[in-house]
Amino acid sequence: MERLVRIAAYLQAHPQQGVPGDTLIKVAGFEHGKDAGTQLKRELSHLERQGWQIENIAAHGEQAVYRMTTVDNRLRVRLTPGQQAQLRRAVLLARREDLARRLGLPAGSAGDELPVPAAVRAATPDALPLVVDAVRDHQLLTFTYKGTRRTVHPESVRNQNSTWYLRGVEDADLDEPVAKAFVVSRMSDADAGPVGSAQPIPSVRHTGLHPMSWEIDPPVDVTLRAPAHYEPDVRRWLGEPVRVEDAGDAQVLITYRVTHRAALRTRLNELGDRVRIEGPDEVRAEVIAALDQARGGGGAA
């Protein structure tokens, strides 16, 4: 698995020009083995089965150069066959014929004979069918989100931790495209333009394998204080920081750009009391409240 991660990360770092096969062989650690080319192709096949698209972009007769088209494959990676069956059952319980068709279930299977639990209703937002169609048919989406009317060119839709997200670029940002994530259940008054009305959004780089890199929340720089000897453990749990500063008394200040606060809270809970949040205050208060709830009260971040 570690070898696959190294290969995927190296391909993601070179999305346009691709990576020569000889370089990938060294990244994978096959350079001293027998039939290194075949071993590399086997690893690339593993990645393709997980949903990534990898192609050889070299001209015929030249050394292979591999480029990865980083598609959103998290549903495929995260859902086991049993979980897929549970998703289908949830659609049936929710009586959503539109979603049943998208999952390939028989017509009329999402009937009214079963009760509808509140949790299932919450899992299928009203705007989801419109969003799914807009992504598929390249329709411009307009909706109200956090009190502001948004116009978005959709790129993809995904489910993560039982929450549906639309990823796209706002119309005002087309000159310097920045892909943003919108929680579908928080959309209101959603409307879609004609088929083909949205601008094609270039494939964005696949979200990192580390949850701390997932772009779920607006980015915020969070500074942590920890003993200097504990810095490697912090890096192991939270990834590479933006910067590290000496705070004196064998302490360091470690700053991260956080785009997934839930992942931050979970990992701070694992790191324990040796890590404290220096700022900003709103994130510190949020983390303290969440940790207090998880621990049954008490504690500090």
mmCIF file of N, CA and C in Angstrom, residues 22 176 258:
data_model
loop_
_atom_site.group_PDB
_atom_site.id
_atom_site.type_symbol
_atom_site.label_atom_id
_atom_site.label_comp_id
_atom_site.label_asym_id
_atom_site.label_seq_id
_atom_site.Cartn_x
_atom_site.Cartn_y
_atom_site.Cartn_z
ATOM 1 N N ASP A 22 10.927 5.181 -16.042
ATOM 2 C CA ASP A 22 12.141 4.904 -15.261
ATOM 3 C C ASP A 22 12.105 5.617 -13.913
ATOM 4 N N GLU A 176 -9.728 33.227 -12.442
ATOM 5 C CA GLU A 176 -8.730 32.501 -11.658
ATOM 6 C C GLU A 176 -9.457 31.372 -10.930
ATOM 7 N N VAL A 258 -5.685 24.637 7.750
ATOM 8 C CA VAL A 258 -6.709 23.614 7.973
ATOM 9 C C VAL A 258 -7.904 23.864 7.063
#
